[in-house]
mmCIF file with all atom_site columns, C-alpha atoms in Angstrom:
data_model
loop_
_atom_site.group_PDB
_atom_site.id
_atom_site.type_symbol
_atom_site.label_atom_id
_atom_site.label_alt_id
_atom_site.label_comp_id
_atom_site.label_asym_id
_atom_site.label_entity_id
_atom_site.label_seq_id
_atom_site.pdbx_PDB_ins_code
_atom_site.Cartn_x
_atom_site.Cartn_y
_atom_site.Cartn_z
_atom_site.occupancy
_atom_site.B_iso_or_equiv
_atom_site.pdbx_formal_charge
_atom_site.auth_seq_id
_atom_site.auth_comp_id
_atom_site.auth_asym_id
_atom_site.auth_atom_id
_atom_site.pdbx_PDB_model_num
ATOM 1   C CA . LYS A 1 1   ? 242.811 -277.360 -53.154 1.00 0.00 ? 1   LYS A CA 1
ATOM 2   C CA . GLN A 1 2   ? 242.782 -277.222 -57.055 1.00 0.00 ? 2   GLN A CA 1
ATOM 3   C CA . GLU A 1 3   ? 246.276 -276.371 -58.649 1.00 0.00 ? 3   GLU A CA 1
ATOM 4   C CA . VAL A 1 4   ? 246.349 -276.023 -62.601 1.00 0.00 ? 4   VAL A CA 1
ATOM 5   C CA . THR A 1 5   ? 249.706 -276.290 -64.476 1.00 0.00 ? 5   THR A CA 1
ATOM 6   C CA . GLN A 1 6   ? 250.348 -275.319 -68.200 1.00 0.00 ? 6   GLN A CA 1
ATOM 7   C CA . ILE A 1 7   ? 253.448 -276.679 -69.863 1.00 0.00 ? 7   ILE A CA 1
ATOM 8   C CA . PRO A 1 8   ? 255.621 -275.175 -71.933 1.00 0.00 ? 8   PRO A CA 1
ATOM 9   C CA . ALA A 1 9   ? 255.645 -271.648 -70.496 1.00 0.00 ? 9   ALA A CA 1
ATOM 10  C CA . ALA A 1 10  ? 256.301 -270.456 -74.158 1.00 0.00 ? 10  ALA A CA 1
ATOM 11  C CA . LEU A 1 11  ? 256.957 -271.979 -77.399 1.00 0.00 ? 11  LEU A CA 1
ATOM 12  C CA . SER A 1 12  ? 258.341 -270.580 -80.620 1.00 0.00 ? 12  SER A CA 1
ATOM 13  C CA . VAL A 1 13  ? 257.415 -272.642 -83.814 1.00 0.00 ? 13  VAL A CA 1
ATOM 14  C CA . PRO A 1 14  ? 257.469 -271.741 -87.554 1.00 0.00 ? 14  PRO A CA 1
ATOM 15  C CA . GLU A 1 15  ? 254.511 -271.255 -89.496 1.00 0.00 ? 15  GLU A CA 1
ATOM 16  C CA . GLY A 1 16  ? 252.724 -274.312 -90.785 1.00 0.00 ? 16  GLY A CA 1
ATOM 17  C CA . GLU A 1 17  ? 253.516 -276.632 -87.703 1.00 0.00 ? 17  GLU A CA 1
ATOM 18  C CA . ASN A 1 18  ? 251.146 -278.845 -85.666 1.00 0.00 ? 18  ASN A CA 1
ATOM 19  C CA . LEU A 1 19  ? 251.726 -278.428 -82.052 1.00 0.00 ? 19  LEU A CA 1
ATOM 20  C CA . VAL A 1 20  ? 250.227 -279.168 -78.641 1.00 0.00 ? 20  VAL A CA 1
ATOM 21  C CA . LEU A 1 21  ? 249.652 -277.430 -75.510 1.00 0.00 ? 21  LEU A CA 1
ATOM 22  C CA . ASN A 1 22  ? 249.140 -279.161 -72.211 1.00 0.00 ? 22  ASN A CA 1
ATOM 23  C CA . CYS A 1 23  ? 247.178 -278.310 -69.257 1.00 0.00 ? 23  CYS A CA 1
ATOM 24  C CA . SER A 1 24  ? 247.136 -280.635 -65.892 1.00 0.00 ? 24  SER A CA 1
ATOM 25  C CA . PHE A 1 25  ? 244.990 -280.187 -62.725 1.00 0.00 ? 25  PHE A CA 1
ATOM 26  C CA . THR A 1 26  ? 245.709 -281.674 -59.361 1.00 0.00 ? 26  THR A CA 1
ATOM 27  C CA . ASP A 1 27  ? 241.856 -282.409 -58.291 1.00 0.00 ? 27  ASP A CA 1
ATOM 28  C CA . SER A 1 28  ? 239.697 -284.207 -60.998 1.00 0.00 ? 28  SER A CA 1
ATOM 29  C CA . ALA A 1 29  ? 236.028 -283.030 -59.384 1.00 0.00 ? 29  ALA A CA 1
ATOM 30  C CA . ILE A 1 30  ? 235.836 -280.549 -62.114 1.00 0.00 ? 30  ILE A CA 1
ATOM 31  C CA . TYR A 1 31  ? 232.987 -279.383 -63.781 1.00 0.00 ? 31  TYR A CA 1
ATOM 32  C CA . ASN A 1 32  ? 234.177 -278.040 -66.904 1.00 0.00 ? 32  ASN A CA 1
ATOM 33  C CA . LEU A 1 33  ? 237.520 -277.000 -68.484 1.00 0.00 ? 33  LEU A CA 1
ATOM 34  C CA . GLN A 1 34  ? 237.960 -274.087 -70.948 1.00 0.00 ? 34  GLN A CA 1
ATOM 35  C CA . TRP A 1 35  ? 240.710 -272.858 -73.151 1.00 0.00 ? 35  TRP A CA 1
ATOM 36  C CA . PHE A 1 36  ? 241.231 -269.255 -73.747 1.00 0.00 ? 36  PHE A CA 1
ATOM 37  C CA . ARG A 1 37  ? 243.549 -267.131 -75.866 1.00 0.00 ? 37  ARG A CA 1
ATOM 38  C CA . GLN A 1 38  ? 244.745 -263.519 -74.899 1.00 0.00 ? 38  GLN A CA 1
ATOM 39  C CA . ASP A 1 39  ? 246.764 -260.794 -76.939 1.00 0.00 ? 39  ASP A CA 1
ATOM 40  C CA . PRO A 1 40  ? 248.913 -258.617 -75.169 1.00 0.00 ? 40  PRO A CA 1
ATOM 41  C CA . GLY A 1 41  ? 246.886 -255.958 -72.865 1.00 0.00 ? 41  GLY A CA 1
ATOM 42  C CA . LYS A 1 42  ? 243.595 -257.552 -73.890 1.00 0.00 ? 42  LYS A CA 1
ATOM 43  C CA . GLY A 1 43  ? 241.048 -259.576 -72.493 1.00 0.00 ? 43  GLY A CA 1
ATOM 44  C CA . LEU A 1 44  ? 240.406 -263.164 -72.856 1.00 0.00 ? 44  LEU A CA 1
ATOM 45  C CA . THR A 1 45  ? 238.711 -264.872 -76.018 1.00 0.00 ? 45  THR A CA 1
ATOM 46  C CA . SER A 1 46  ? 237.200 -268.262 -75.284 1.00 0.00 ? 46  SER A CA 1
ATOM 47  C CA . LEU A 1 47  ? 238.264 -271.107 -77.883 1.00 0.00 ? 47  LEU A CA 1
ATOM 48  C CA . LEU A 1 48  ? 236.623 -274.196 -76.408 1.00 0.00 ? 48  LEU A CA 1
ATOM 49  C CA . LEU A 1 49  ? 234.749 -275.300 -73.613 1.00 0.00 ? 49  LEU A CA 1
ATOM 50  C CA . ILE A 1 50  ? 234.917 -279.238 -72.565 1.00 0.00 ? 50  ILE A CA 1
ATOM 51  C CA . GLN A 1 51  ? 232.325 -280.332 -70.298 1.00 0.00 ? 51  GLN A CA 1
ATOM 52  C CA . SER A 1 52  ? 233.267 -283.054 -67.706 1.00 0.00 ? 52  SER A CA 1
ATOM 53  C CA . SER A 1 53  ? 231.485 -285.904 -69.139 1.00 0.00 ? 53  SER A CA 1
ATOM 54  C CA . GLN A 1 54  ? 233.114 -284.774 -72.519 1.00 0.00 ? 54  GLN A CA 1
ATOM 55  C CA . ARG A 1 55  ? 236.466 -286.229 -74.210 1.00 0.00 ? 55  ARG A CA 1
ATOM 56  C CA . GLU A 1 56  ? 237.041 -283.394 -76.820 1.00 0.00 ? 56  GLU A CA 1
ATOM 57  C CA . GLN A 1 57  ? 235.805 -280.435 -78.645 1.00 0.00 ? 57  GLN A CA 1
ATOM 58  C CA . THR A 1 58  ? 236.766 -278.999 -81.906 1.00 0.00 ? 58  THR A CA 1
ATOM 59  C CA . SER A 1 59  ? 236.578 -275.840 -83.657 1.00 0.00 ? 59  SER A CA 1
ATOM 60  C CA . GLY A 1 60  ? 238.356 -275.032 -87.195 1.00 0.00 ? 60  GLY A CA 1
ATOM 61  C CA . ARG A 1 61  ? 241.987 -275.832 -86.628 1.00 0.00 ? 61  ARG A CA 1
ATOM 62  C CA . LEU A 1 62  ? 241.461 -276.175 -83.036 1.00 0.00 ? 62  LEU A CA 1
ATOM 63  C CA . ASN A 1 63  ? 240.797 -279.501 -81.014 1.00 0.00 ? 63  ASN A CA 1
ATOM 64  C CA . ALA A 1 64  ? 240.651 -280.104 -77.171 1.00 0.00 ? 64  ALA A CA 1
ATOM 65  C CA . SER A 1 65  ? 240.903 -283.195 -75.285 1.00 0.00 ? 65  SER A CA 1
ATOM 66  C CA . LEU A 1 66  ? 240.033 -283.973 -71.577 1.00 0.00 ? 66  LEU A CA 1
ATOM 67  C CA . ASP A 1 67  ? 241.277 -286.984 -69.632 1.00 0.00 ? 67  ASP A CA 1
ATOM 68  C CA . LYS A 1 68  ? 239.585 -286.181 -66.367 1.00 0.00 ? 68  LYS A CA 1
ATOM 69  C CA . SER A 1 69  ? 241.023 -289.294 -64.384 1.00 0.00 ? 69  SER A CA 1
ATOM 70  C CA . SER A 1 70  ? 244.450 -288.483 -65.274 1.00 0.00 ? 70  SER A CA 1
ATOM 71  C CA . GLY A 1 71  ? 243.787 -284.742 -64.884 1.00 0.00 ? 71  GLY A CA 1
ATOM 72  C CA . ARG A 1 72  ? 244.937 -283.633 -68.061 1.00 0.00 ? 72  ARG A CA 1
ATOM 73  C CA . SER A 1 73  ? 244.143 -281.564 -71.047 1.00 0.00 ? 73  SER A CA 1
ATOM 74  C CA . THR A 1 74  ? 245.524 -280.622 -74.405 1.00 0.00 ? 74  THR A CA 1
ATOM 75  C CA . LEU A 1 75  ? 244.804 -278.251 -77.122 1.00 0.00 ? 75  LEU A CA 1
ATOM 76  C CA . TYR A 1 76  ? 246.116 -279.043 -80.517 1.00 0.00 ? 76  TYR A CA 1
ATOM 77  C CA . ILE A 1 77  ? 246.546 -276.499 -83.140 1.00 0.00 ? 77  ILE A CA 1
ATOM 78  C CA . ALA A 1 78  ? 246.866 -277.624 -86.598 1.00 0.00 ? 78  ALA A CA 1
ATOM 79  C CA . ALA A 1 79  ? 248.784 -275.690 -89.356 1.00 0.00 ? 79  ALA A CA 1
ATOM 80  C CA . SER A 1 80  ? 249.650 -272.837 -87.129 1.00 0.00 ? 80  SER A CA 1
ATOM 81  C CA . GLN A 1 81  ? 249.724 -269.285 -88.668 1.00 0.00 ? 81  GLN A CA 1
ATOM 82  C CA . PRO A 1 82  ? 251.533 -266.084 -87.351 1.00 0.00 ? 82  PRO A CA 1
ATOM 83  C CA . GLY A 1 83  ? 248.026 -264.727 -86.191 1.00 0.00 ? 83  GLY A CA 1
ATOM 84  C CA . ASP A 1 84  ? 247.965 -267.607 -83.630 1.00 0.00 ? 84  ASP A CA 1
ATOM 85  C CA . SER A 1 85  ? 250.605 -265.840 -81.947 1.00 0.00 ? 85  SER A CA 1
ATOM 86  C CA . ALA A 1 86  ? 249.212 -265.122 -78.386 1.00 0.00 ? 86  ALA A CA 1
ATOM 87  C CA . THR A 1 87  ? 248.843 -266.636 -74.654 1.00 0.00 ? 87  THR A CA 1
ATOM 88  C CA . TYR A 1 88  ? 246.980 -269.751 -74.064 1.00 0.00 ? 88  TYR A CA 1
ATOM 89  C CA . LEU A 1 89  ? 245.365 -270.449 -70.979 1.00 0.00 ? 89  LEU A CA 1
ATOM 90  C CA . CYS A 1 90  ? 243.255 -273.205 -69.261 1.00 0.00 ? 90  CYS A CA 1
ATOM 91  C CA . ALA A 1 91  ? 240.776 -272.725 -66.885 1.00 0.00 ? 91  ALA A CA 1
ATOM 92  C CA . VAL A 1 92  ? 239.184 -275.251 -64.550 1.00 0.00 ? 92  VAL A CA 1
ATOM 93  C CA . ARG A 1 93  ? 235.947 -275.109 -62.933 1.00 0.00 ? 93  ARG A CA 1
ATOM 94  C CA . GLY A 1 94  ? 235.350 -276.987 -59.964 1.00 0.00 ? 94  GLY A CA 1
ATOM 95  C CA . THR A 1 95  ? 232.373 -279.166 -58.618 1.00 0.00 ? 95  THR A CA 1
ATOM 96  C CA . GLY A 1 96  ? 232.765 -277.977 -55.095 1.00 0.00 ? 96  GLY A CA 1
ATOM 97  C CA . GLY A 1 97  ? 231.959 -274.302 -55.883 1.00 0.00 ? 97  GLY A CA 1
ATOM 98  C CA . PHE A 1 98  ? 232.086 -271.967 -58.471 1.00 0.00 ? 98  PHE A CA 1
ATOM 99  C CA . LYS A 1 99  ? 235.578 -270.920 -58.565 1.00 0.00 ? 99  LYS A CA 1
ATOM 100 C CA . THR A 1 100 ? 237.315 -271.049 -61.750 1.00 0.00 ? 100 THR A CA 1
ATOM 101 C CA . ILE A 1 101 ? 241.322 -271.638 -61.441 1.00 0.00 ? 101 ILE A CA 1
ATOM 102 C CA . PHE A 1 102 ? 243.408 -270.676 -64.310 1.00 0.00 ? 102 PHE A CA 1
ATOM 103 C CA . GLY A 1 103 ? 246.910 -272.116 -65.462 1.00 0.00 ? 103 GLY A CA 1
ATOM 104 C CA . ALA A 1 104 ? 249.938 -269.398 -65.857 1.00 0.00 ? 104 ALA A CA 1
ATOM 105 C CA . GLY A 1 105 ? 249.474 -269.963 -69.583 1.00 0.00 ? 105 GLY A CA 1
ATOM 106 C CA . THR A 1 106 ? 251.497 -270.744 -72.458 1.00 0.00 ? 106 THR A CA 1
ATOM 107 C CA . ARG A 1 107 ? 252.849 -268.193 -74.745 1.00 0.00 ? 107 ARG A CA 1
ATOM 108 C CA . LEU A 1 108 ? 253.092 -268.796 -78.329 1.00 0.00 ? 108 LEU A CA 1
ATOM 109 C CA . PHE A 1 109 ? 254.882 -267.378 -81.070 1.00 0.00 ? 109 PHE A CA 1
ATOM 110 C CA . VAL A 1 110 ? 254.544 -268.539 -84.684 1.00 0.00 ? 110 VAL A CA 1
ATOM 111 C CA . LYS A 1 111 ? 257.409 -267.506 -87.148 1.00 0.00 ? 111 LYS A CA 1
ATOM 112 C CA . ALA A 1 112 ? 256.546 -266.621 -90.201 1.00 0.00 ? 112 ALA A CA 1
ATOM 113 C CA . LYS B 2 1   ? 224.867 -259.537 -79.421 1.00 0.00 ? 1   LYS B CA 1
ATOM 114 C CA . ALA B 2 2   ? 226.969 -256.930 -77.884 1.00 0.00 ? 2   ALA B CA 1
ATOM 115 C CA . GLY B 2 3   ? 230.013 -258.448 -76.041 1.00 0.00 ? 3   GLY B CA 1
ATOM 116 C CA . VAL B 2 4   ? 230.886 -257.655 -72.067 1.00 0.00 ? 4   VAL B CA 1
ATOM 117 C CA . THR B 2 5   ? 231.789 -254.227 -71.380 1.00 0.00 ? 5   THR B CA 1
ATOM 118 C CA . GLN B 2 6   ? 233.724 -252.879 -68.557 1.00 0.00 ? 6   GLN B CA 1
ATOM 119 C CA . THR B 2 7   ? 234.382 -249.510 -67.815 1.00 0.00 ? 7   THR B CA 1
ATOM 120 C CA . PRO B 2 8   ? 236.552 -247.423 -67.347 1.00 0.00 ? 8   PRO B CA 1
ATOM 121 C CA . ARG B 2 9   ? 239.149 -249.056 -69.501 1.00 0.00 ? 9   ARG B CA 1
ATOM 122 C CA . TYR B 2 10  ? 241.937 -247.218 -67.750 1.00 0.00 ? 10  TYR B CA 1
ATOM 123 C CA . LEU B 2 11  ? 242.165 -245.674 -64.227 1.00 0.00 ? 11  LEU B CA 1
ATOM 124 C CA . ILE B 2 12  ? 245.053 -243.924 -62.506 1.00 0.00 ? 12  ILE B CA 1
ATOM 125 C CA . LYS B 2 13  ? 244.620 -243.892 -58.476 1.00 0.00 ? 13  LYS B CA 1
ATOM 126 C CA . THR B 2 14  ? 247.060 -242.979 -55.749 1.00 0.00 ? 14  THR B CA 1
ATOM 127 C CA . ARG B 2 15  ? 247.482 -245.204 -52.603 1.00 0.00 ? 15  ARG B CA 1
ATOM 128 C CA . GLY B 2 16  ? 244.700 -244.948 -50.031 1.00 0.00 ? 16  GLY B CA 1
ATOM 129 C CA . GLN B 2 17  ? 241.858 -244.048 -52.411 1.00 0.00 ? 17  GLN B CA 1
ATOM 130 C CA . GLN B 2 18  ? 239.166 -246.320 -53.534 1.00 0.00 ? 18  GLN B CA 1
ATOM 131 C CA . VAL B 2 19  ? 237.687 -247.407 -56.977 1.00 0.00 ? 19  VAL B CA 1
ATOM 132 C CA . THR B 2 20  ? 234.645 -248.625 -58.627 1.00 0.00 ? 20  THR B CA 1
ATOM 133 C CA . LEU B 2 21  ? 235.019 -250.395 -61.445 1.00 0.00 ? 21  LEU B CA 1
ATOM 134 C CA . SER B 2 22  ? 231.784 -251.430 -63.674 1.00 0.00 ? 22  SER B CA 1
ATOM 135 C CA . CYS B 2 23  ? 230.822 -254.688 -65.991 1.00 0.00 ? 23  CYS B CA 1
ATOM 136 C CA . SER B 2 24  ? 227.896 -254.993 -68.171 1.00 0.00 ? 24  SER B CA 1
ATOM 137 C CA . PRO B 2 25  ? 227.708 -258.577 -69.012 1.00 0.00 ? 25  PRO B CA 1
ATOM 138 C CA . ILE B 2 26  ? 226.134 -260.147 -72.478 1.00 0.00 ? 26  ILE B CA 1
ATOM 139 C CA . SER B 2 27  ? 222.293 -259.688 -72.503 1.00 0.00 ? 27  SER B CA 1
ATOM 140 C CA . GLY B 2 28  ? 220.787 -262.612 -70.897 1.00 0.00 ? 28  GLY B CA 1
ATOM 141 C CA . HIS B 2 29  ? 223.772 -263.682 -68.989 1.00 0.00 ? 29  HIS B CA 1
ATOM 142 C CA . ARG B 2 30  ? 222.975 -264.107 -65.264 1.00 0.00 ? 30  ARG B CA 1
ATOM 143 C CA . SER B 2 31  ? 226.510 -264.924 -63.524 1.00 0.00 ? 31  SER B CA 1
ATOM 144 C CA . VAL B 2 32  ? 229.353 -262.361 -63.218 1.00 0.00 ? 32  VAL B CA 1
ATOM 145 C CA . SER B 2 33  ? 232.674 -263.319 -62.272 1.00 0.00 ? 33  SER B CA 1
ATOM 146 C CA . TRP B 2 34  ? 235.420 -260.825 -61.302 1.00 0.00 ? 34  TRP B CA 1
ATOM 147 C CA . TYR B 2 35  ? 239.506 -261.669 -61.754 1.00 0.00 ? 35  TYR B CA 1
ATOM 148 C CA . GLN B 2 36  ? 242.609 -259.852 -61.192 1.00 0.00 ? 36  GLN B CA 1
ATOM 149 C CA . GLN B 2 37  ? 245.696 -260.257 -63.558 1.00 0.00 ? 37  GLN B CA 1
ATOM 150 C CA . THR B 2 38  ? 248.927 -259.425 -62.865 1.00 0.00 ? 38  THR B CA 1
ATOM 151 C CA . PRO B 2 39  ? 252.467 -260.510 -64.146 1.00 0.00 ? 39  PRO B CA 1
ATOM 152 C CA . GLY B 2 40  ? 253.529 -262.110 -61.038 1.00 0.00 ? 40  GLY B CA 1
ATOM 153 C CA . GLN B 2 41  ? 250.469 -263.923 -59.746 1.00 0.00 ? 41  GLN B CA 1
ATOM 154 C CA . GLY B 2 42  ? 248.704 -264.531 -63.132 1.00 0.00 ? 42  GLY B CA 1
ATOM 155 C CA . LEU B 2 43  ? 244.700 -264.857 -63.265 1.00 0.00 ? 43  LEU B CA 1
ATOM 156 C CA . GLN B 2 44  ? 243.129 -264.942 -59.914 1.00 0.00 ? 44  GLN B CA 1
ATOM 157 C CA . PHE B 2 45  ? 239.683 -265.374 -59.111 1.00 0.00 ? 45  PHE B CA 1
ATOM 158 C CA . LEU B 2 46  ? 238.068 -262.470 -57.077 1.00 0.00 ? 46  LEU B CA 1
ATOM 159 C CA . PHE B 2 47  ? 234.453 -263.301 -56.591 1.00 0.00 ? 47  PHE B CA 1
ATOM 160 C CA . GLU B 2 48  ? 231.108 -264.402 -58.771 1.00 0.00 ? 48  GLU B CA 1
ATOM 161 C CA . TYR B 2 49  ? 227.388 -263.029 -58.473 1.00 0.00 ? 49  TYR B CA 1
ATOM 162 C CA . PHE B 2 50  ? 224.654 -264.788 -59.789 1.00 0.00 ? 50  PHE B CA 1
ATOM 163 C CA . SER B 2 51  ? 221.178 -263.276 -59.586 1.00 0.00 ? 51  SER B CA 1
ATOM 164 C CA . GLU B 2 52  ? 222.269 -260.393 -57.259 1.00 0.00 ? 52  GLU B CA 1
ATOM 165 C CA . THR B 2 53  ? 223.918 -263.141 -54.683 1.00 0.00 ? 53  THR B CA 1
ATOM 166 C CA . GLN B 2 54  ? 227.710 -263.837 -53.961 1.00 0.00 ? 54  GLN B CA 1
ATOM 167 C CA . ARG B 2 55  ? 227.957 -267.564 -54.905 1.00 0.00 ? 55  ARG B CA 1
ATOM 168 C CA . ASN B 2 56  ? 231.813 -267.789 -54.127 1.00 0.00 ? 56  ASN B CA 1
ATOM 169 C CA . LYS B 2 57  ? 234.708 -265.572 -53.211 1.00 0.00 ? 57  LYS B CA 1
ATOM 170 C CA . GLY B 2 58  ? 238.561 -265.831 -53.624 1.00 0.00 ? 58  GLY B CA 1
ATOM 171 C CA . ASN B 2 59  ? 241.208 -265.669 -51.348 1.00 0.00 ? 59  ASN B CA 1
ATOM 172 C CA . PHE B 2 60  ? 241.569 -261.433 -51.473 1.00 0.00 ? 60  PHE B CA 1
ATOM 173 C CA . PRO B 2 61  ? 241.307 -259.099 -48.419 1.00 0.00 ? 61  PRO B CA 1
ATOM 174 C CA . GLY B 2 62  ? 237.976 -257.379 -47.497 1.00 0.00 ? 62  GLY B CA 1
ATOM 175 C CA . ARG B 2 63  ? 238.875 -254.347 -49.297 1.00 0.00 ? 63  ARG B CA 1
ATOM 176 C CA . PHE B 2 64  ? 238.014 -256.063 -52.116 1.00 0.00 ? 64  PHE B CA 1
ATOM 177 C CA . SER B 2 65  ? 234.112 -256.109 -52.631 1.00 0.00 ? 65  SER B CA 1
ATOM 178 C CA . GLY B 2 66  ? 231.348 -256.093 -55.153 1.00 0.00 ? 66  GLY B CA 1
ATOM 179 C CA . ARG B 2 67  ? 227.827 -256.109 -56.019 1.00 0.00 ? 67  ARG B CA 1
ATOM 180 C CA . GLN B 2 68  ? 225.173 -257.473 -58.793 1.00 0.00 ? 68  GLN B CA 1
ATOM 181 C CA . PHE B 2 69  ? 222.192 -255.505 -59.764 1.00 0.00 ? 69  PHE B CA 1
ATOM 182 C CA . SER B 2 70  ? 218.894 -256.529 -60.841 1.00 0.00 ? 70  SER B CA 1
ATOM 183 C CA . ASN B 2 71  ? 219.822 -256.282 -64.229 1.00 0.00 ? 71  ASN B CA 1
ATOM 184 C CA . SER B 2 72  ? 222.920 -258.317 -63.895 1.00 0.00 ? 72  SER B CA 1
ATOM 185 C CA . ARG B 2 73  ? 225.296 -255.451 -64.142 1.00 0.00 ? 73  ARG B CA 1
ATOM 186 C CA . SER B 2 74  ? 227.896 -255.771 -61.586 1.00 0.00 ? 74  SER B CA 1
ATOM 187 C CA . GLU B 2 75  ? 230.455 -253.265 -59.771 1.00 0.00 ? 75  GLU B CA 1
ATOM 188 C CA . MET B 2 76  ? 233.667 -254.260 -57.760 1.00 0.00 ? 76  MET B CA 1
ATOM 189 C CA . ASN B 2 77  ? 234.877 -251.831 -55.326 1.00 0.00 ? 77  ASN B CA 1
ATOM 190 C CA . VAL B 2 78  ? 238.500 -251.773 -54.000 1.00 0.00 ? 78  VAL B CA 1
ATOM 191 C CA . SER B 2 79  ? 238.780 -249.416 -50.750 1.00 0.00 ? 79  SER B CA 1
ATOM 192 C CA . THR B 2 80  ? 242.358 -248.183 -49.418 1.00 0.00 ? 80  THR B CA 1
ATOM 193 C CA . LEU B 2 81  ? 244.293 -249.055 -52.625 1.00 0.00 ? 81  LEU B CA 1
ATOM 194 C CA . GLU B 2 82  ? 247.767 -250.130 -52.246 1.00 0.00 ? 82  GLU B CA 1
ATOM 195 C CA . LEU B 2 83  ? 250.475 -250.158 -54.879 1.00 0.00 ? 83  LEU B CA 1
ATOM 196 C CA . GLY B 2 84  ? 250.263 -254.309 -55.255 1.00 0.00 ? 84  GLY B CA 1
ATOM 197 C CA . ASP B 2 85  ? 246.437 -253.706 -56.546 1.00 0.00 ? 85  ASP B CA 1
ATOM 198 C CA . SER B 2 86  ? 247.947 -252.377 -59.827 1.00 0.00 ? 86  SER B CA 1
ATOM 199 C CA . ALA B 2 87  ? 246.466 -255.026 -62.040 1.00 0.00 ? 87  ALA B CA 1
ATOM 200 C CA . LEU B 2 88  ? 244.310 -255.693 -65.035 1.00 0.00 ? 88  LEU B CA 1
ATOM 201 C CA . TYR B 2 89  ? 240.819 -256.385 -63.521 1.00 0.00 ? 89  TYR B CA 1
ATOM 202 C CA . LEU B 2 90  ? 238.677 -258.800 -66.033 1.00 0.00 ? 90  LEU B CA 1
ATOM 203 C CA . CYS B 2 91  ? 234.898 -259.348 -65.649 1.00 0.00 ? 91  CYS B CA 1
ATOM 204 C CA . ALA B 2 92  ? 233.031 -262.533 -67.293 1.00 0.00 ? 92  ALA B CA 1
ATOM 205 C CA . SER B 2 93  ? 229.868 -263.238 -67.418 1.00 0.00 ? 93  SER B CA 1
ATOM 206 C CA . SER B 2 94  ? 227.807 -266.750 -68.657 1.00 0.00 ? 94  SER B CA 1
ATOM 207 C CA . PRO B 2 95  ? 224.369 -267.689 -69.227 1.00 0.00 ? 95  PRO B CA 1
ATOM 208 C CA . GLU B 2 96  ? 224.036 -270.202 -66.204 1.00 0.00 ? 96  GLU B CA 1
ATOM 209 C CA . SER B 2 97  ? 220.499 -271.569 -65.667 1.00 0.00 ? 97  SER B CA 1
ATOM 210 C CA . GLY B 2 98  ? 220.639 -272.452 -61.936 1.00 0.00 ? 98  GLY B CA 1
ATOM 211 C CA . ALA B 2 99  ? 223.360 -275.199 -61.478 1.00 0.00 ? 99  ALA B CA 1
ATOM 212 C CA . ILE B 2 100 ? 224.200 -275.538 -64.877 1.00 0.00 ? 100 ILE B CA 1
ATOM 213 C CA . LEU B 2 101 ? 227.873 -273.853 -65.306 1.00 0.00 ? 101 LEU B CA 1
ATOM 214 C CA . ASN B 2 102 ? 228.297 -272.484 -68.983 1.00 0.00 ? 102 ASN B CA 1
ATOM 215 C CA . GLU B 2 103 ? 231.391 -270.861 -70.709 1.00 0.00 ? 103 GLU B CA 1
ATOM 216 C CA . GLN B 2 104 ? 232.478 -267.622 -69.527 1.00 0.00 ? 104 GLN B CA 1
ATOM 217 C CA . PHE B 2 105 ? 233.241 -264.669 -72.034 1.00 0.00 ? 105 PHE B CA 1
ATOM 218 C CA . PHE B 2 106 ? 235.562 -262.137 -71.032 1.00 0.00 ? 106 PHE B CA 1
ATOM 219 C CA . GLY B 2 107 ? 235.290 -258.198 -71.214 1.00 0.00 ? 107 GLY B CA 1
ATOM 220 C CA . PRO B 2 108 ? 238.499 -256.239 -72.351 1.00 0.00 ? 108 PRO B CA 1
ATOM 221 C CA . GLY B 2 109 ? 239.551 -255.483 -68.809 1.00 0.00 ? 109 GLY B CA 1
ATOM 222 C CA . THR B 2 110 ? 240.264 -252.140 -66.414 1.00 0.00 ? 110 THR B CA 1
ATOM 223 C CA . ARG B 2 111 ? 243.825 -251.424 -66.437 1.00 0.00 ? 111 ARG B CA 1
ATOM 224 C CA . LEU B 2 112 ? 244.099 -250.090 -63.068 1.00 0.00 ? 112 LEU B CA 1
ATOM 225 C CA . THR B 2 113 ? 247.383 -248.173 -61.996 1.00 0.00 ? 113 THR B CA 1
ATOM 226 C CA . VAL B 2 114 ? 248.137 -247.168 -58.310 1.00 0.00 ? 114 VAL B CA 1
ATOM 227 C CA . LEU B 2 115 ? 250.860 -244.749 -57.923 1.00 0.00 ? 115 LEU B CA 1
#
């Protein structure tokens, strides 16, 4: 059974700092991994999708890496801004079916 | 292109009632998935539909059901509502051609409160 863990659960940083969010999963038989952002009371916004054959994806100040063999993904945010404050979720889609399993998320607060 | 839309956005029901939620995917997307989000359990997968067929189902009781129409729009139904069904219900769509699993795009959700 796939389990997805995100560390840390919460993070507070000053504006301008570079930061790394971590996601680990127990079953390496995955199809893809997707990072999302969620603002309070809202739906999820897709940030990056990494297919199982890929090692990383980049979009603007965001970079996500995937190490399938060790069951880890990281989301790197460069030069953080107060507008980056949100909950960040990683989601893993397994090859054994079409279920998507989410981590509990990392709540990020960027102080101005 | 319009995003994923969900209706209604907010619902208040009482225990024992039933409720139907609707999701319209992004035009051209054939897969629709449903999720329940609560503070205690986080985001949990309910079920996924592709071309009007349920491809997978999460670990929820039979009171939770869904369907997909030929235009890819989807509905989920919860019967005999319980207090614990209070949650944000999220719908996601993705293009998906056959076995290719793509990026999921989420709607704003339906906030269900059961009194």
